[in-house]
Each structure stands twice: as C-alpha cells, then as structure tokens.
mmCIF file with all atom_site columns, C-alpha atoms in Angstrom:
data_model
loop_
_atom_site.group_PDB
_atom_site.id
_atom_site.type_symbol
_atom_site.label_atom_id
_atom_site.label_alt_id
_atom_site.label_comp_id
_atom_site.label_asym_id
_atom_site.label_entity_id
_atom_site.label_seq_id
_atom_site.pdbx_PDB_ins_code
_atom_site.Cartn_x
_atom_site.Cartn_y
_atom_site.Cartn_z
_atom_site.occupancy
_atom_site.B_iso_or_equiv
_atom_site.pdbx_formal_charge
_atom_site.auth_seq_id
_atom_site.auth_comp_id
_atom_site.auth_asym_id
_atom_site.auth_atom_id
_atom_site.pdbx_PDB_model_num
ATOM 1   C CA . MET A 1 1   ? 54.182 196.525 127.187 1.00 0.00 ? 23  MET A CA 1
ATOM 2   C CA . THR A 1 2   ? 54.749 193.112 128.829 1.00 0.00 ? 24  THR A CA 1
ATOM 3   C CA . GLY A 1 3   ? 54.945 189.855 126.898 1.00 0.00 ? 25  GLY A CA 1
ATOM 4   C CA . SER A 1 4   ? 51.389 188.936 127.818 1.00 0.00 ? 26  SER A CA 1
ATOM 5   C CA . ALA A 1 5   ? 50.075 192.371 126.935 1.00 0.00 ? 27  ALA A CA 1
ATOM 6   C CA . ALA A 1 6   ? 51.914 192.291 123.614 1.00 0.00 ? 28  ALA A CA 1
ATOM 7   C CA . ALA A 1 7   ? 50.489 188.862 122.831 1.00 0.00 ? 29  ALA A CA 1
ATOM 8   C CA . SER A 1 8   ? 46.983 189.955 123.665 1.00 0.00 ? 30  SER A CA 1
ATOM 9   C CA . ALA A 1 9   ? 47.381 192.841 121.265 1.00 0.00 ? 31  ALA A CA 1
ATOM 10  C CA . MET A 1 10  ? 48.411 190.409 118.514 1.00 0.00 ? 32  MET A CA 1
ATOM 11  C CA . GLY A 1 11  ? 45.555 187.944 118.887 1.00 0.00 ? 33  GLY A CA 1
ATOM 12  C CA . GLU A 1 12  ? 44.309 184.945 120.779 1.00 0.00 ? 34  GLU A CA 1
ATOM 13  C CA . TRP A 1 13  ? 46.389 182.534 122.796 1.00 0.00 ? 35  TRP A CA 1
ATOM 14  C CA . ILE A 1 14  ? 46.820 178.999 121.511 1.00 0.00 ? 36  ILE A CA 1
ATOM 15  C CA . GLU A 1 15  ? 47.258 176.612 124.441 1.00 0.00 ? 37  GLU A CA 1
ATOM 16  C CA . GLY A 1 16  ? 48.488 173.080 125.045 1.00 0.00 ? 38  GLY A CA 1
ATOM 17  C CA . ALA A 1 17  ? 49.902 170.951 127.835 1.00 0.00 ? 39  ALA A CA 1
ATOM 18  C CA . ALA A 1 18  ? 52.075 167.892 128.322 1.00 0.00 ? 40  ALA A CA 1
ATOM 19  C CA . THR A 1 19  ? 53.178 165.942 131.369 1.00 0.00 ? 41  THR A CA 1
ATOM 20  C CA . ILE A 1 20  ? 56.802 166.134 132.459 1.00 0.00 ? 42  ILE A CA 1
ATOM 21  C CA . VAL A 1 21  ? 58.094 162.554 132.491 1.00 0.00 ? 43  VAL A CA 1
ATOM 22  C CA . ASP A 1 22  ? 61.738 163.215 133.432 1.00 0.00 ? 44  ASP A CA 1
ATOM 23  C CA . PRO A 1 23  ? 62.227 161.814 136.969 1.00 0.00 ? 45  PRO A CA 1
ATOM 24  C CA . THR A 1 24  ? 64.028 164.992 138.053 1.00 0.00 ? 46  THR A CA 1
ATOM 25  C CA . GLY A 1 25  ? 61.457 167.369 136.591 1.00 0.00 ? 47  GLY A CA 1
ATOM 26  C CA . LEU A 1 26  ? 62.199 170.377 134.419 1.00 0.00 ? 48  LEU A CA 1
ATOM 27  C CA . HIS A 1 27  ? 65.878 170.852 135.289 1.00 0.00 ? 49  HIS A CA 1
ATOM 28  C CA . ALA A 1 28  ? 68.571 172.808 133.431 1.00 0.00 ? 50  ALA A CA 1
ATOM 29  C CA . ARG A 1 29  ? 69.118 170.614 130.350 1.00 0.00 ? 51  ARG A CA 1
ATOM 30  C CA . PRO A 1 30  ? 65.451 170.233 129.335 1.00 0.00 ? 52  PRO A CA 1
ATOM 31  C CA . ALA A 1 31  ? 64.816 173.879 130.185 1.00 0.00 ? 53  ALA A CA 1
ATOM 32  C CA . VAL A 1 32  ? 67.530 174.934 127.734 1.00 0.00 ? 54  VAL A CA 1
ATOM 33  C CA . LYS A 1 33  ? 66.126 172.623 125.034 1.00 0.00 ? 55  LYS A CA 1
ATOM 34  C CA . LEU A 1 34  ? 62.671 174.097 125.577 1.00 0.00 ? 56  LEU A CA 1
ATOM 35  C CA . THR A 1 35  ? 63.899 177.694 125.372 1.00 0.00 ? 57  THR A CA 1
ATOM 36  C CA . LYS A 1 36  ? 66.033 177.022 122.280 1.00 0.00 ? 58  LYS A CA 1
ATOM 37  C CA . LEU A 1 37  ? 63.006 175.558 120.504 1.00 0.00 ? 59  LEU A CA 1
ATOM 38  C CA . ALA A 1 38  ? 60.743 178.396 121.672 1.00 0.00 ? 60  ALA A CA 1
ATOM 39  C CA . LYS A 1 39  ? 63.189 180.948 120.250 1.00 0.00 ? 61  LYS A CA 1
ATOM 40  C CA . THR A 1 40  ? 62.789 179.466 116.756 1.00 0.00 ? 62  THR A CA 1
ATOM 41  C CA . PHE A 1 41  ? 59.254 180.870 116.613 1.00 0.00 ? 63  PHE A CA 1
ATOM 42  C CA . GLY A 1 42  ? 58.212 184.463 116.148 1.00 0.00 ? 64  GLY A CA 1
ATOM 43  C CA . ALA A 1 43  ? 55.200 184.041 118.419 1.00 0.00 ? 65  ALA A CA 1
ATOM 44  C CA . VAL A 1 44  ? 55.195 185.091 122.048 1.00 0.00 ? 66  VAL A CA 1
ATOM 45  C CA . VAL A 1 45  ? 55.543 181.782 123.905 1.00 0.00 ? 67  VAL A CA 1
ATOM 46  C CA . GLU A 1 46  ? 54.888 181.268 127.610 1.00 0.00 ? 68  GLU A CA 1
ATOM 47  C CA . VAL A 1 47  ? 54.860 178.282 129.952 1.00 0.00 ? 69  VAL A CA 1
ATOM 48  C CA . ARG A 1 48  ? 53.712 177.629 133.481 1.00 0.00 ? 70  ARG A CA 1
ATOM 49  C CA . ALA A 1 49  ? 53.877 174.728 135.886 1.00 0.00 ? 71  ALA A CA 1
ATOM 50  C CA . ASP A 1 50  ? 50.613 173.266 137.049 1.00 0.00 ? 72  ASP A CA 1
ATOM 51  C CA . THR A 1 51  ? 51.039 174.830 140.506 1.00 0.00 ? 73  THR A CA 1
ATOM 52  C CA . ASP A 1 52  ? 51.950 178.325 139.234 1.00 0.00 ? 74  ASP A CA 1
ATOM 53  C CA . ALA A 1 53  ? 49.388 181.036 138.626 1.00 0.00 ? 75  ALA A CA 1
ATOM 54  C CA . THR A 1 54  ? 51.714 183.171 136.504 1.00 0.00 ? 76  THR A CA 1
ATOM 55  C CA . TRP A 1 55  ? 53.029 182.516 133.003 1.00 0.00 ? 77  TRP A CA 1
ATOM 56  C CA . THR A 1 56  ? 56.773 182.536 132.280 1.00 0.00 ? 78  THR A CA 1
ATOM 57  C CA . ASN A 1 57  ? 58.572 183.647 129.120 1.00 0.00 ? 79  ASN A CA 1
ATOM 58  C CA . ALA A 1 58  ? 59.463 180.344 127.420 1.00 0.00 ? 80  ALA A CA 1
ATOM 59  C CA . LYS A 1 59  ? 62.386 182.012 125.638 1.00 0.00 ? 81  LYS A CA 1
ATOM 60  C CA . SER A 1 60  ? 64.201 182.820 128.912 1.00 0.00 ? 82  SER A CA 1
ATOM 61  C CA . PRO A 1 61  ? 66.301 179.863 130.196 1.00 0.00 ? 83  PRO A CA 1
ATOM 62  C CA . ASN A 1 62  ? 66.686 181.355 133.673 1.00 0.00 ? 84  ASN A CA 1
ATOM 63  C CA . SER A 1 63  ? 62.961 181.983 134.041 1.00 0.00 ? 85  SER A CA 1
ATOM 64  C CA . VAL A 1 64  ? 62.062 178.477 132.846 1.00 0.00 ? 86  VAL A CA 1
ATOM 65  C CA . MET A 1 65  ? 64.581 176.833 135.210 1.00 0.00 ? 87  MET A CA 1
ATOM 66  C CA . LYS A 1 66  ? 63.240 178.850 138.168 1.00 0.00 ? 88  LYS A CA 1
ATOM 67  C CA . MET A 1 67  ? 59.788 177.331 137.625 1.00 0.00 ? 89  MET A CA 1
ATOM 68  C CA . LYS A 1 68  ? 61.004 174.033 139.156 1.00 0.00 ? 90  LYS A CA 1
ATOM 69  C CA . ALA A 1 69  ? 58.235 172.085 137.443 1.00 0.00 ? 91  ALA A CA 1
ATOM 70  C CA . ALA A 1 70  ? 58.097 168.631 138.997 1.00 0.00 ? 92  ALA A CA 1
ATOM 71  C CA . HIS A 1 71  ? 58.061 165.139 137.517 1.00 0.00 ? 93  HIS A CA 1
ATOM 72  C CA . GLY A 1 72  ? 54.548 163.979 136.690 1.00 0.00 ? 94  GLY A CA 1
ATOM 73  C CA . SER A 1 73  ? 53.057 167.448 136.601 1.00 0.00 ? 95  SER A CA 1
ATOM 74  C CA . PRO A 1 74  ? 51.544 169.073 133.519 1.00 0.00 ? 96  PRO A CA 1
ATOM 75  C CA . LEU A 1 75  ? 53.504 171.836 131.812 1.00 0.00 ? 97  LEU A CA 1
ATOM 76  C CA . HIS A 1 76  ? 51.100 174.348 130.300 1.00 0.00 ? 98  HIS A CA 1
ATOM 77  C CA . ILE A 1 77  ? 52.220 176.048 127.090 1.00 0.00 ? 99  ILE A CA 1
ATOM 78  C CA . ARG A 1 78  ? 50.641 178.968 125.277 1.00 0.00 ? 100 ARG A CA 1
ATOM 79  C CA . ALA A 1 79  ? 51.594 181.129 122.327 1.00 0.00 ? 101 ALA A CA 1
ATOM 80  C CA . SER A 1 80  ? 50.251 184.113 120.444 1.00 0.00 ? 102 SER A CA 1
ATOM 81  C CA . GLY A 1 81  ? 51.330 185.339 117.037 1.00 0.00 ? 103 GLY A CA 1
ATOM 82  C CA . GLU A 1 82  ? 51.471 184.187 113.463 1.00 0.00 ? 104 GLU A CA 1
ATOM 83  C CA . ASP A 1 83  ? 53.167 180.813 114.156 1.00 0.00 ? 105 ASP A CA 1
ATOM 84  C CA . ALA A 1 84  ? 51.531 180.187 117.539 1.00 0.00 ? 106 ALA A CA 1
ATOM 85  C CA . ASP A 1 85  ? 49.935 176.882 116.487 1.00 0.00 ? 107 ASP A CA 1
ATOM 86  C CA . ALA A 1 86  ? 53.266 175.460 115.325 1.00 0.00 ? 108 ALA A CA 1
ATOM 87  C CA . ALA A 1 87  ? 55.054 176.710 118.454 1.00 0.00 ? 109 ALA A CA 1
ATOM 88  C CA . VAL A 1 88  ? 52.598 175.057 120.844 1.00 0.00 ? 110 VAL A CA 1
ATOM 89  C CA . ALA A 1 89  ? 52.584 171.817 118.839 1.00 0.00 ? 111 ALA A CA 1
ATOM 90  C CA . ALA A 1 90  ? 56.393 171.675 118.738 1.00 0.00 ? 112 ALA A CA 1
ATOM 91  C CA . LEU A 1 91  ? 56.832 172.387 122.455 1.00 0.00 ? 113 LEU A CA 1
ATOM 92  C CA . VAL A 1 92  ? 54.146 169.891 123.493 1.00 0.00 ? 114 VAL A CA 1
ATOM 93  C CA . ALA A 1 93  ? 55.834 167.263 121.318 1.00 0.00 ? 115 ALA A CA 1
ATOM 94  C CA . LEU A 1 94  ? 59.244 168.043 122.876 1.00 0.00 ? 116 LEU A CA 1
ATOM 95  C CA . VAL A 1 95  ? 57.871 167.569 126.397 1.00 0.00 ? 117 VAL A CA 1
ATOM 96  C CA . GLU A 1 96  ? 56.080 164.362 125.365 1.00 0.00 ? 118 GLU A CA 1
ATOM 97  C CA . ARG A 1 97  ? 59.400 163.031 123.966 1.00 0.00 ? 119 ARG A CA 1
ATOM 98  C CA . ASN A 1 98  ? 61.014 163.745 127.361 1.00 0.00 ? 120 ASN A CA 1
ATOM 99  C CA . PHE A 1 99  ? 63.059 166.551 125.796 1.00 0.00 ? 121 PHE A CA 1
ATOM 100 C CA . ASP A 1 100 ? 64.771 164.039 123.466 1.00 0.00 ? 122 ASP A CA 1
ATOM 101 C CA . ALA A 1 101 ? 66.719 162.591 126.427 1.00 0.00 ? 123 ALA A CA 1
#
C-alpha cells in the first residue's frame, strides 16, 4: 500500500498551503527542517510544489529536495491520520516563518 493509499484508508486529508519566501526556494536546509518536523507526527504527511501534479512524502528529505519548489510559489501540504490537523498547521507555520531562517 502506498502512502496515499494508506492515508485514504485512515480517513480524510487535511490540507493547507503557504508561500515559499526564501529567495533560493526550498533548498536543502529548509527541506531538512520540514522533514524533521513532519516526522514528529504520526499522520501521513505529503507536500507538493504548485507546479507538480504528484504529492511527495514530507518525511523524506531527498524527495522534498528533489521537488525544487521555487521562491514565491505556494507549497501545498496535506496530512491524514489522528494528528493531521496539528501536522498541517505546524508545517504551514514553519513555511510562513521562512523555515526559522
């Protein structure tokens, strides 16, 4: 079962989005901060850049870095599971704070 399929089996997706304000986009350092935070939640957490059609596992640093989400573009975040609301809220807040740069 894939991450998305597993999440669908658990319940509905909670979604949010925030704009990437870092001038270099979602590069290595913010990607690692995002994945570390995502891993603190039990929910399945996925992200996608505004130009991507597919969702990426937010707990995989390599996958998140490969997204190459650009400065000024929205980063879409979704989660499914018992702490999905808290996961989406925390990740949206992290992006809005420019990854605590």
